[in-house]
PDB file of N, CA, C and O in Angstrom:
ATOM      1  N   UNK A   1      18.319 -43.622  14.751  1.00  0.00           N
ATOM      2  CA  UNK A   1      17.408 -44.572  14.136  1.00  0.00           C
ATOM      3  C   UNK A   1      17.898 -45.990  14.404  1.00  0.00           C
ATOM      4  O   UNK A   1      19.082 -46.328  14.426  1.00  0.00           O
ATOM      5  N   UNK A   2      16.660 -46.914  14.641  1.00  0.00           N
ATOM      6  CA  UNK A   2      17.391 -48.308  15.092  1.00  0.00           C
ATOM      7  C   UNK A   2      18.036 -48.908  14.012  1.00  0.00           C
ATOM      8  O   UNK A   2      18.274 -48.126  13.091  1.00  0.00           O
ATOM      9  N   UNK A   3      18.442 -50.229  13.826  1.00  0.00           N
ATOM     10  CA  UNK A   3      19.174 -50.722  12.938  1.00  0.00           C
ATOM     11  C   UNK A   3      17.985 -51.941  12.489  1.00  0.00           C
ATOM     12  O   UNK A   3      17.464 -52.737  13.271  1.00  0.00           O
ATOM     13  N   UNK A   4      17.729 -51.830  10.996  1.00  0.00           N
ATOM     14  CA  UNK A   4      16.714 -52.151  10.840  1.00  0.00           C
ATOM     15  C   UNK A   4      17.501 -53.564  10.118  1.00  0.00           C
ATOM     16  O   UNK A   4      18.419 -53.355   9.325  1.00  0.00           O
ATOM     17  N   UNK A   5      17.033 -55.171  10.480  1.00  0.00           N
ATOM     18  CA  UNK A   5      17.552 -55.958  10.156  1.00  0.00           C
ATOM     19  C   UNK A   5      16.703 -56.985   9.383  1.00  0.00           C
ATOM     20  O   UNK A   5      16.798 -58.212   9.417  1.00  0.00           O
ATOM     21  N   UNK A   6      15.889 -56.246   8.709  1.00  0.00           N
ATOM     22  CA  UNK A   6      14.825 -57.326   7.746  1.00  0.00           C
ATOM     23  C   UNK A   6      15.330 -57.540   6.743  1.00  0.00           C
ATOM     24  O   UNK A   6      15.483 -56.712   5.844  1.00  0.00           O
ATOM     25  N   UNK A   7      15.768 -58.995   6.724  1.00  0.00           N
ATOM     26  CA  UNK A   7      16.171 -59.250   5.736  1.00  0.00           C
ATOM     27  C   UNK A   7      15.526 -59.550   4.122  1.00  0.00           C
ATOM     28  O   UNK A   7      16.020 -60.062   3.118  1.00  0.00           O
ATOM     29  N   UNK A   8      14.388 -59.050   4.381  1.00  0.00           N
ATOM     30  CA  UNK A   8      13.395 -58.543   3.325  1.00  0.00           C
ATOM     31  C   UNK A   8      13.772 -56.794   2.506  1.00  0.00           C
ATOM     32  O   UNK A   8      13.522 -56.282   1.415  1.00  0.00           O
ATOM     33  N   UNK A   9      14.105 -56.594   3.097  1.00  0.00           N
ATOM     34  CA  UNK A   9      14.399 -55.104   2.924  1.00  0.00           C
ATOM     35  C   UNK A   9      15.970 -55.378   1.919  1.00  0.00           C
ATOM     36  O   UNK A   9      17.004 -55.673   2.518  1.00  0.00           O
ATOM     37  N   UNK A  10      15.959 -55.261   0.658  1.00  0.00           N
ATOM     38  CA  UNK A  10      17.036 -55.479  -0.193  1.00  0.00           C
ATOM     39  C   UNK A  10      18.471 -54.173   0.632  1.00  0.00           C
ATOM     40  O   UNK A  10      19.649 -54.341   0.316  1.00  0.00           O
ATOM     41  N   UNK A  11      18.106 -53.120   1.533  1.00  0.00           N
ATOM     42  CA  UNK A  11      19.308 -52.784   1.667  1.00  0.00           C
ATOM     43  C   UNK A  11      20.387 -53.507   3.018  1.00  0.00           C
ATOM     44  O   UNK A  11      21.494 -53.157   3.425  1.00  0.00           O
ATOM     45  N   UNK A  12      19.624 -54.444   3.362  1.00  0.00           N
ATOM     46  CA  UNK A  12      20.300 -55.196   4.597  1.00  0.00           C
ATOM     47  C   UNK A  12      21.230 -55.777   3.915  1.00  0.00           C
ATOM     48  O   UNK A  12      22.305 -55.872   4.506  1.00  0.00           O
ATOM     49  N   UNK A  13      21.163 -56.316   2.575  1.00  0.00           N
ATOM     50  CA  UNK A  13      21.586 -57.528   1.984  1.00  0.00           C
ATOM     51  C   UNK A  13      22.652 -56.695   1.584  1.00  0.00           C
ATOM     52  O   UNK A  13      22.650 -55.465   1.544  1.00  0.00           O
ATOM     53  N   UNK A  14      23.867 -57.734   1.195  1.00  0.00           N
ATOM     54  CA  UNK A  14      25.005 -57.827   0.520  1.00  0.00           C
ATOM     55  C   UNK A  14      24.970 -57.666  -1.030  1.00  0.00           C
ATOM     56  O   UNK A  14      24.532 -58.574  -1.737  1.00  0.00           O
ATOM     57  N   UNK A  15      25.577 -56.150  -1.701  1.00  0.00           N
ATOM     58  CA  UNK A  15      25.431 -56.137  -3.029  1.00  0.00           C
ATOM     59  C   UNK A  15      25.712 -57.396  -3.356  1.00  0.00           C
ATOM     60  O   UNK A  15      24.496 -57.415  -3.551  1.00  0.00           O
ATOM     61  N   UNK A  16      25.973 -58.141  -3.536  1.00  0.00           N
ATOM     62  CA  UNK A  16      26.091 -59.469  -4.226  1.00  0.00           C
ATOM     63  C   UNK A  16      24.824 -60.334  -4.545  1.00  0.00           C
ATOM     64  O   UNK A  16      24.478 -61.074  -5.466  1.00  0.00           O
ATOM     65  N   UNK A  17      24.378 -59.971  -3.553  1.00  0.00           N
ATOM     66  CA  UNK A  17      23.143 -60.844  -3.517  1.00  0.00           C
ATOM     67  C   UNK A  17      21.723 -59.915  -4.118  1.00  0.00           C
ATOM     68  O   UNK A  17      20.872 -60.552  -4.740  1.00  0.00           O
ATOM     69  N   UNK A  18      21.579 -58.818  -3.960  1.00  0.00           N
ATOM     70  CA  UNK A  18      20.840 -57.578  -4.495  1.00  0.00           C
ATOM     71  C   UNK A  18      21.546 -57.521  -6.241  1.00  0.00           C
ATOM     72  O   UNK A  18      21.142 -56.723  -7.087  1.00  0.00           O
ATOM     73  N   UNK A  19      22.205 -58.139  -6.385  1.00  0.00           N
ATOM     74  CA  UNK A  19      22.984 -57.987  -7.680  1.00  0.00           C
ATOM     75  C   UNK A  19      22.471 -59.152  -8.542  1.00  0.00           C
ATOM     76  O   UNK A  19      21.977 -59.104  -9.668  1.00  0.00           O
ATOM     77  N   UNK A  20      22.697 -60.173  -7.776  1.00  0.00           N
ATOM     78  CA  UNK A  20      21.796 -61.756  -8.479  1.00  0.00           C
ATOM     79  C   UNK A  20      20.750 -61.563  -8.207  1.00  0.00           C
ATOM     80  O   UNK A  20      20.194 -62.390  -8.931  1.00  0.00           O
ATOM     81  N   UNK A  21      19.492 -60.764  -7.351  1.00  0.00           N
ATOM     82  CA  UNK A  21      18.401 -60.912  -7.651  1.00  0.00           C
ATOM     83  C   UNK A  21      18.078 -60.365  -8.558  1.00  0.00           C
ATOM     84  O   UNK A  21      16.975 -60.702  -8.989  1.00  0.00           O
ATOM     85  N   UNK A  22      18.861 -59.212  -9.353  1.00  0.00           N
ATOM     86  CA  UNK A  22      18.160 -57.650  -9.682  1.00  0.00           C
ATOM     87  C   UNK A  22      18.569 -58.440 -11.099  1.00  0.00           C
ATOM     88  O   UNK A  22      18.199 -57.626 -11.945  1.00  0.00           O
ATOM     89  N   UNK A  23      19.039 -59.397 -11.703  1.00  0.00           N
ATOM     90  CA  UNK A  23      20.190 -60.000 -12.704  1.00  0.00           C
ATOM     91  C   UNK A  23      18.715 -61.098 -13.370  1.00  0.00           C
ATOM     92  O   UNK A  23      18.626 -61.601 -14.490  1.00  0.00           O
ATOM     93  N   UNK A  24      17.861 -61.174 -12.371  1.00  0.00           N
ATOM     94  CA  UNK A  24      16.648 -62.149 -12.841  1.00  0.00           C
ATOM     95  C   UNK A  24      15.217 -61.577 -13.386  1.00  0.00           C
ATOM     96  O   UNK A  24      14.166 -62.079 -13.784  1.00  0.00           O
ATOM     97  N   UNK A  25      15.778 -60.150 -13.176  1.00  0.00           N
ATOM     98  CA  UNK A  25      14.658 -59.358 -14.299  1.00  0.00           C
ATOM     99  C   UNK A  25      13.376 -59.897 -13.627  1.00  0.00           C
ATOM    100  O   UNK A  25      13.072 -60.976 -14.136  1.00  0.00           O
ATOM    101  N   UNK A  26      12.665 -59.576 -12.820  1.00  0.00           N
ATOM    102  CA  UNK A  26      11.143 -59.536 -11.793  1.00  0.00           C
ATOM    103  C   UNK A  26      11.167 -61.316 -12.074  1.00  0.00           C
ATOM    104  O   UNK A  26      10.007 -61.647 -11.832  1.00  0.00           O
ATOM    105  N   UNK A  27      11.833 -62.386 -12.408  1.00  0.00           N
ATOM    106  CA  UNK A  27      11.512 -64.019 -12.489  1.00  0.00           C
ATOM    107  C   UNK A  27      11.512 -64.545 -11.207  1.00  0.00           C
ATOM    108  O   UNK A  27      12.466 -64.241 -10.490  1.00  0.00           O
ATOM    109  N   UNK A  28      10.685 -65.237 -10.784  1.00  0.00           N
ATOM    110  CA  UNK A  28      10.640 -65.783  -9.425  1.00  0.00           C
ATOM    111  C   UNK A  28      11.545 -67.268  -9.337  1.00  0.00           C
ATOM    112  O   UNK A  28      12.205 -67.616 -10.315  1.00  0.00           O
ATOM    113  N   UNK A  29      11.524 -67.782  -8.562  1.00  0.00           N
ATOM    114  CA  UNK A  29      12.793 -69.218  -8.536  1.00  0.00           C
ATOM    115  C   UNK A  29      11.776 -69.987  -7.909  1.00  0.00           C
ATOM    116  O   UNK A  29      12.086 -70.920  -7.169  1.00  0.00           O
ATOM    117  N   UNK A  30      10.266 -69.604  -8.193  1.00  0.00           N
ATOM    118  CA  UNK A  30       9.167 -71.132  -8.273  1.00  0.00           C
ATOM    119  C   UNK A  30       8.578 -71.311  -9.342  1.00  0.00           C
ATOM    120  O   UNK A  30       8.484 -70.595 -10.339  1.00  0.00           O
ATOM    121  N   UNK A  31       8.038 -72.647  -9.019  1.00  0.00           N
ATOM    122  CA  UNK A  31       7.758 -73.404 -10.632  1.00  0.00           C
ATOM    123  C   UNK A  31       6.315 -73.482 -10.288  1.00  0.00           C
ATOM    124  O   UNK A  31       5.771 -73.949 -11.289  1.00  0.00           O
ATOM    125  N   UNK A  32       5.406 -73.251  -9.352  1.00  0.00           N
ATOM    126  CA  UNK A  32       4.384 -73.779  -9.280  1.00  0.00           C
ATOM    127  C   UNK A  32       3.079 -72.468  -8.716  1.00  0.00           C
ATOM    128  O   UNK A  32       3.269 -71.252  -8.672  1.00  0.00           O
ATOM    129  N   UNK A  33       2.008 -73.091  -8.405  1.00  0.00           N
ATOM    130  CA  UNK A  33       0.911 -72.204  -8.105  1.00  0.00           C
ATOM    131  C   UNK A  33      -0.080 -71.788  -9.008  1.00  0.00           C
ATOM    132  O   UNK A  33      -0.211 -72.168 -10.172  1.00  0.00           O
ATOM    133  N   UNK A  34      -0.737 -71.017  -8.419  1.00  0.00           N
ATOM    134  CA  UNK A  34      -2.053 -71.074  -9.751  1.00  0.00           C
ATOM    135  C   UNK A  34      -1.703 -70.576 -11.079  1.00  0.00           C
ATOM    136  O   UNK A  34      -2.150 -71.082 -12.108  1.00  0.00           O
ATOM    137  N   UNK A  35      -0.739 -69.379 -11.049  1.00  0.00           N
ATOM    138  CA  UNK A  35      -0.485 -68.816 -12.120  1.00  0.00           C
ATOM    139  C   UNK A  35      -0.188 -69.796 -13.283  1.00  0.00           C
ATOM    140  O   UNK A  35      -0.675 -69.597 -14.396  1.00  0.00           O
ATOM    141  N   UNK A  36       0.751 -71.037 -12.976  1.00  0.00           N
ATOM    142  CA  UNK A  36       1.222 -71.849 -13.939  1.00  0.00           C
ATOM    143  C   UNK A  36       0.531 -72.973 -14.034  1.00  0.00           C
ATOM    144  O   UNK A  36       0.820 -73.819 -14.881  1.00  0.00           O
ATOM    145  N   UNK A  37      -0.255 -73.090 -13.359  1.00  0.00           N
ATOM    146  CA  UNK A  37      -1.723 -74.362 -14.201  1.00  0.00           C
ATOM    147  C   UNK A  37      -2.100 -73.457 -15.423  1.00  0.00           C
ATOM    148  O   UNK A  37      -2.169 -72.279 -15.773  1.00  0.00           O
ATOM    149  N   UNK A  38      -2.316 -74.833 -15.884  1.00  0.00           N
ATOM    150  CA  UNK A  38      -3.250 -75.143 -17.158  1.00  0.00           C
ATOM    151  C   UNK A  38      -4.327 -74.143 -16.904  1.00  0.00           C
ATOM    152  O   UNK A  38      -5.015 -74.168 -15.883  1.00  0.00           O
ATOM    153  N   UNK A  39      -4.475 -73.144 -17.983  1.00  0.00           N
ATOM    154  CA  UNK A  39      -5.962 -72.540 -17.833  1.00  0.00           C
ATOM    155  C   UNK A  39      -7.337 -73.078 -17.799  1.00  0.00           C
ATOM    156  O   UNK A  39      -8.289 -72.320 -17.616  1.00  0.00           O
ATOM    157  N   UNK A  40      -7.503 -74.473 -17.983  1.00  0.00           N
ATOM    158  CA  UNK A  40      -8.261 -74.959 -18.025  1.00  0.00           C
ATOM    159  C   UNK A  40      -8.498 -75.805 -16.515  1.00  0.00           C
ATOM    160  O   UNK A  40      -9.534 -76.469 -16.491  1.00  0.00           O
ATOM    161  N   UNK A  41      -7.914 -75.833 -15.656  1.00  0.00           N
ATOM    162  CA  UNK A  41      -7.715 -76.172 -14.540  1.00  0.00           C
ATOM    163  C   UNK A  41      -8.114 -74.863 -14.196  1.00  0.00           C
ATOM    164  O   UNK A  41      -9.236 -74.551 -13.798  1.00  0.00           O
ATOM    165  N   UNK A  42      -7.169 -74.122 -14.361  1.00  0.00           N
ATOM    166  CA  UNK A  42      -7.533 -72.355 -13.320  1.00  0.00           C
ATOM    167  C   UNK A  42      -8.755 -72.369 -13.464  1.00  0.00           C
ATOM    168  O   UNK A  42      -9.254 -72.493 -12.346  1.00  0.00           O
ATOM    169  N   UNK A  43      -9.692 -72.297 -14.411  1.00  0.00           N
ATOM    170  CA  UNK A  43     -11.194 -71.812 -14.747  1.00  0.00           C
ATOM    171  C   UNK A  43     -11.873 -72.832 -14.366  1.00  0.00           C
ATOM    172  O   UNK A  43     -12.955 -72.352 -14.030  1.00  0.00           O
ATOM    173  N   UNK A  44     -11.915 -74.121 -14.185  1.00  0.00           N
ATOM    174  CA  UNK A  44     -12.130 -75.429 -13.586  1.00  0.00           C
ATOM    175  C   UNK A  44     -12.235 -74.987 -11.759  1.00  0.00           C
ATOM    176  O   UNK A  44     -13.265 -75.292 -11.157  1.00  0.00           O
ATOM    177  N   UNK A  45     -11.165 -74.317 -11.071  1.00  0.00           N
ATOM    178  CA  UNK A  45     -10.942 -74.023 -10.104  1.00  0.00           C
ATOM    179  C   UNK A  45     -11.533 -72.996  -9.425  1.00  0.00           C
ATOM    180  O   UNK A  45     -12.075 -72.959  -8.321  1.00  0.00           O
ATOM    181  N   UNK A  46     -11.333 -72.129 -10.302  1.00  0.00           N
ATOM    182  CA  UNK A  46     -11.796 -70.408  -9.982  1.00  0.00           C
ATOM    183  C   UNK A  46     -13.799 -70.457 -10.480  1.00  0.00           C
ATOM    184  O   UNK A  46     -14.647 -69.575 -10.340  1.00  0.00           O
ATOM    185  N   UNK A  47     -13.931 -71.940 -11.089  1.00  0.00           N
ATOM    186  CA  UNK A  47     -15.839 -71.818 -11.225  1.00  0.00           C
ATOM    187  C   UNK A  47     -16.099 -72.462  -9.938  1.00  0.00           C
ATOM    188  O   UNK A  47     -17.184 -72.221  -9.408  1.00  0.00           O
ATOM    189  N   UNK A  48     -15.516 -73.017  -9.522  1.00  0.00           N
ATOM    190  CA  UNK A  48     -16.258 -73.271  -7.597  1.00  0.00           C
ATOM    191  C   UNK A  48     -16.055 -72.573  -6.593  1.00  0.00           C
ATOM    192  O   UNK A  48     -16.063 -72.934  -5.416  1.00  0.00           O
ATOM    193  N   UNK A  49     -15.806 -71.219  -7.164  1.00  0.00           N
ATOM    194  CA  UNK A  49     -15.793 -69.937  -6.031  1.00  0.00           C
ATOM    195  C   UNK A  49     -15.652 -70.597  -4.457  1.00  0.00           C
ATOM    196  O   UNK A  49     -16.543 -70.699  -3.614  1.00  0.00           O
ATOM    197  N   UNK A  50     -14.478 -70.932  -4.379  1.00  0.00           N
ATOM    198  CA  UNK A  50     -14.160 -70.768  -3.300  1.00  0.00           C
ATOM    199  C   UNK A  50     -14.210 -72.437  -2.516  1.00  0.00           C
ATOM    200  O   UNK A  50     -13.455 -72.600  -1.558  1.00  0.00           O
ATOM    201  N   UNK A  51     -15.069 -73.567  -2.940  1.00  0.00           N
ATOM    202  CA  UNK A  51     -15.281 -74.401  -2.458  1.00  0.00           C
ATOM    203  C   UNK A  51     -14.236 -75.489  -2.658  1.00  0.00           C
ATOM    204  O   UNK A  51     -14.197 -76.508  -1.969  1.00  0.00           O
ATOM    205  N   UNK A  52     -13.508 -75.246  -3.509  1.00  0.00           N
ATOM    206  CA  UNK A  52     -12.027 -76.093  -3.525  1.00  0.00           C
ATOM    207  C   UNK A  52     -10.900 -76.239  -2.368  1.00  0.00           C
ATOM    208  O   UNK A  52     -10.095 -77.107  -2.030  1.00  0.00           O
ATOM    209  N   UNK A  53     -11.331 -74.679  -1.851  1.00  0.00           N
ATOM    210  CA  UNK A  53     -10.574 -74.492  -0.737  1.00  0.00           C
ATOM    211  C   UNK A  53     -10.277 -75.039   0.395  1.00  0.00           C
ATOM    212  O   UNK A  53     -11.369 -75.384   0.846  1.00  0.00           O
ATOM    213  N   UNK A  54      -9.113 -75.463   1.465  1.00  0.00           N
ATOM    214  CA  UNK A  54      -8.991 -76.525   1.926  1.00  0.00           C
ATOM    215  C   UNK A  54      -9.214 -75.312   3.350  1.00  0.00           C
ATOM    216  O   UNK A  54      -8.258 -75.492   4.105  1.00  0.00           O
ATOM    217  N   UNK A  55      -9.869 -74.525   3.741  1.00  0.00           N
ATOM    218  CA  UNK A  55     -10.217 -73.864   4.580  1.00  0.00           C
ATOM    219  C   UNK A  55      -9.882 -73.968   6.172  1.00  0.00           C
ATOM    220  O   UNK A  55      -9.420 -75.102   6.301  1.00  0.00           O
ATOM    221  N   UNK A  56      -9.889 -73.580   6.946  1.00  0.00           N
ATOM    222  CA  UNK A  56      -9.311 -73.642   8.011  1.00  0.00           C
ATOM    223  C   UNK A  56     -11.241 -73.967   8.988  1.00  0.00           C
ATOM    224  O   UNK A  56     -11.015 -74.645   9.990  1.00  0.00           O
ATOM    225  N   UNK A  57     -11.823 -73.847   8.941  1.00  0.00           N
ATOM    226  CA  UNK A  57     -13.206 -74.059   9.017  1.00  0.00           C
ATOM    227  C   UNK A  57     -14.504 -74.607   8.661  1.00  0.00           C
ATOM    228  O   UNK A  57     -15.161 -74.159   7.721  1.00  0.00           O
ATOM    229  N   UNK A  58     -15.057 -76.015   9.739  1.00  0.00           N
ATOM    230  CA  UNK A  58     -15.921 -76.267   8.441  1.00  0.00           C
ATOM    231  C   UNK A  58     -17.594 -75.138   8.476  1.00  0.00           C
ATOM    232  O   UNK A  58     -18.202 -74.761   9.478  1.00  0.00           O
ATOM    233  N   UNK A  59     -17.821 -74.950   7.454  1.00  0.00           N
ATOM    234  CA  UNK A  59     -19.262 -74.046   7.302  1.00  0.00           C
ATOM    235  C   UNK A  59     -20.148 -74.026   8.194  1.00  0.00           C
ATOM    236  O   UNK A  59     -20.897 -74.962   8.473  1.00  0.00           O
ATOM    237  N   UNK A  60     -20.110 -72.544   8.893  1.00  0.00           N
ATOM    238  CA  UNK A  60     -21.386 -73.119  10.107  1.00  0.00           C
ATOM    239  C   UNK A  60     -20.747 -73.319  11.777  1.00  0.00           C
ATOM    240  O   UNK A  60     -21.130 -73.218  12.942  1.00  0.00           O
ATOM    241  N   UNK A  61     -19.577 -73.650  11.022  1.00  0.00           N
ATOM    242  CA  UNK A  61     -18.965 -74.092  12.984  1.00  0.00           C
ATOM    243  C   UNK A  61     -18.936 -73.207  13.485  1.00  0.00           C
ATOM    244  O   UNK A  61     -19.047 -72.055  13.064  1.00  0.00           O
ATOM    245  N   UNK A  62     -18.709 -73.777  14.944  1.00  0.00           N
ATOM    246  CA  UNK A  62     -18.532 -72.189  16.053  1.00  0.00           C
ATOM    247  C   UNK A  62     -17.405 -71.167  16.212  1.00  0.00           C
ATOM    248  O   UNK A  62     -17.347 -69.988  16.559  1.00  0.00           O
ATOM    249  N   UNK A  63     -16.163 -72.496  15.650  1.00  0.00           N
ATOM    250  CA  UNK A  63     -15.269 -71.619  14.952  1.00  0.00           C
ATOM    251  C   UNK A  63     -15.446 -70.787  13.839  1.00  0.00           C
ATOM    252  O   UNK A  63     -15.370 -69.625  14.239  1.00  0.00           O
ATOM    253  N   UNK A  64     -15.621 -70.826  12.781  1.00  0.00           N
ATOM    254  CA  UNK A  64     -16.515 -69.890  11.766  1.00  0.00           C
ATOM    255  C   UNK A  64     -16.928 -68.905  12.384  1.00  0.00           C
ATOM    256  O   UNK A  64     -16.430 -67.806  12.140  1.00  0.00           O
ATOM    257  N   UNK A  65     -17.840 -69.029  13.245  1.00  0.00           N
ATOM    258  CA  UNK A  65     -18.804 -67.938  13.446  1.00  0.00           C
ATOM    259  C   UNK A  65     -18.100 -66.562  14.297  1.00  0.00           C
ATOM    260  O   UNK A  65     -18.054 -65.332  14.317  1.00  0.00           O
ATOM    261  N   UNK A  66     -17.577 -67.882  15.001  1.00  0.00           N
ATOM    262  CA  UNK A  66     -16.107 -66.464  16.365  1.00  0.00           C
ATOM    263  C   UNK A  66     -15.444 -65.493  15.471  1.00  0.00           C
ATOM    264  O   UNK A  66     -15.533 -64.266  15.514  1.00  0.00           O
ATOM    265  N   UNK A  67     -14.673 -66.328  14.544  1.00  0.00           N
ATOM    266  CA  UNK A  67     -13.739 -65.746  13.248  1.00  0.00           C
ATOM    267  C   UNK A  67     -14.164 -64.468  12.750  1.00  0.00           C
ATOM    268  O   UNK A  67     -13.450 -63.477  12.596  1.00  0.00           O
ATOM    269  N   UNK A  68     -15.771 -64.613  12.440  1.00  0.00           N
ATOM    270  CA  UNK A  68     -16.181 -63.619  11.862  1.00  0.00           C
ATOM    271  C   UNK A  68     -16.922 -62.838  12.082  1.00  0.00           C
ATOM    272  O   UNK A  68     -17.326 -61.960  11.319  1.00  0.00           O
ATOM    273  N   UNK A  69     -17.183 -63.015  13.047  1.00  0.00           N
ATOM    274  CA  UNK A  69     -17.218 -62.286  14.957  1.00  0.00           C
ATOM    275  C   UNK A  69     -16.240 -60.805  14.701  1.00  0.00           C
ATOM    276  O   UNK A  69     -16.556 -59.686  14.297  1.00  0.00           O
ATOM    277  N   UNK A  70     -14.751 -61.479  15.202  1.00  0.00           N
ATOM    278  CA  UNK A  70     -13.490 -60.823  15.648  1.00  0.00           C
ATOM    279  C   UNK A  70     -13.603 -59.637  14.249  1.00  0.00           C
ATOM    280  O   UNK A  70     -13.592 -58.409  14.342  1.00  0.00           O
ATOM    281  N   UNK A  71     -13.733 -60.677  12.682  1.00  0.00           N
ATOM    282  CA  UNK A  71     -13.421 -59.554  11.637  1.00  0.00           C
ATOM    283  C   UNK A  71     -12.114 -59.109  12.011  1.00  0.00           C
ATOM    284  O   UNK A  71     -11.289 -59.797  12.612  1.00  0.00           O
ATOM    285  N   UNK A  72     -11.894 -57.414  11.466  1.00  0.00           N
ATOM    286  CA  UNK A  72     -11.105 -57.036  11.671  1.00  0.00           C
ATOM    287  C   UNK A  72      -9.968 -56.451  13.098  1.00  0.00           C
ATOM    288  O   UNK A  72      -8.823 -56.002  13.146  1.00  0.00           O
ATOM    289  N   UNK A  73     -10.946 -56.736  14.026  1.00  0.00           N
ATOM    290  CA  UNK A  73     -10.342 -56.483  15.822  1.00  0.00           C
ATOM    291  C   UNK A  73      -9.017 -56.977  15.724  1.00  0.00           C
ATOM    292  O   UNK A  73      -8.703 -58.140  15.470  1.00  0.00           O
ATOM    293  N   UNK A  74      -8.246 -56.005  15.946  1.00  0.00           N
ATOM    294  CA  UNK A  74      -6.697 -56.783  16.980  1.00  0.00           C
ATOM    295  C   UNK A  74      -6.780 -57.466  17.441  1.00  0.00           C
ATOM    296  O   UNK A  74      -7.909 -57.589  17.914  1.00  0.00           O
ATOM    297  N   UNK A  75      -5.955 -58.379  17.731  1.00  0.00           N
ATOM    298  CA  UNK A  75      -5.914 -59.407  19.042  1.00  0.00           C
ATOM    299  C   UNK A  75      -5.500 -58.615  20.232  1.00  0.00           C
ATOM    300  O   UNK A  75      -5.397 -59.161  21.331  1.00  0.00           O
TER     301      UNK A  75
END
């Protein structure tokens, strides 16, 4: 079997370090993102379904349309 080196994979890592993550009880080491707005912002946000979004496309373009064209196809 190859030697699998993702350092995503908690057994690559050094008990030490699998030891301080496991020591933070599921807490993440960010402070930000939707979860921690103001609910009144989230629901502010989440009522313009989608149009807040800083999108990679504007509506309609030909990019748009290719995009969703491809869907799910491999490259």
């Amino acid at each position: 079997m190859a030697d699998n080196t993702n350092p995503g994979n908690f057994a690559n890592r050094p008990k030490e370090e699998v030891q301080a993550a496991a020591q933070k009880g599921g807490q993440t080491s960010t402070t930000g993102g939707f979860a921690s707005m103001d609910p009144d912002k989230q629901k502010d946000i989440a009522s313009q379904g989608g149009q807040a979004s800083s999108g990679s496309f504007e509506p309609g373009s030909e990019k748009a349309k290719e995009a969703g064209r491809k869907g799910g196809q491999s490259s």
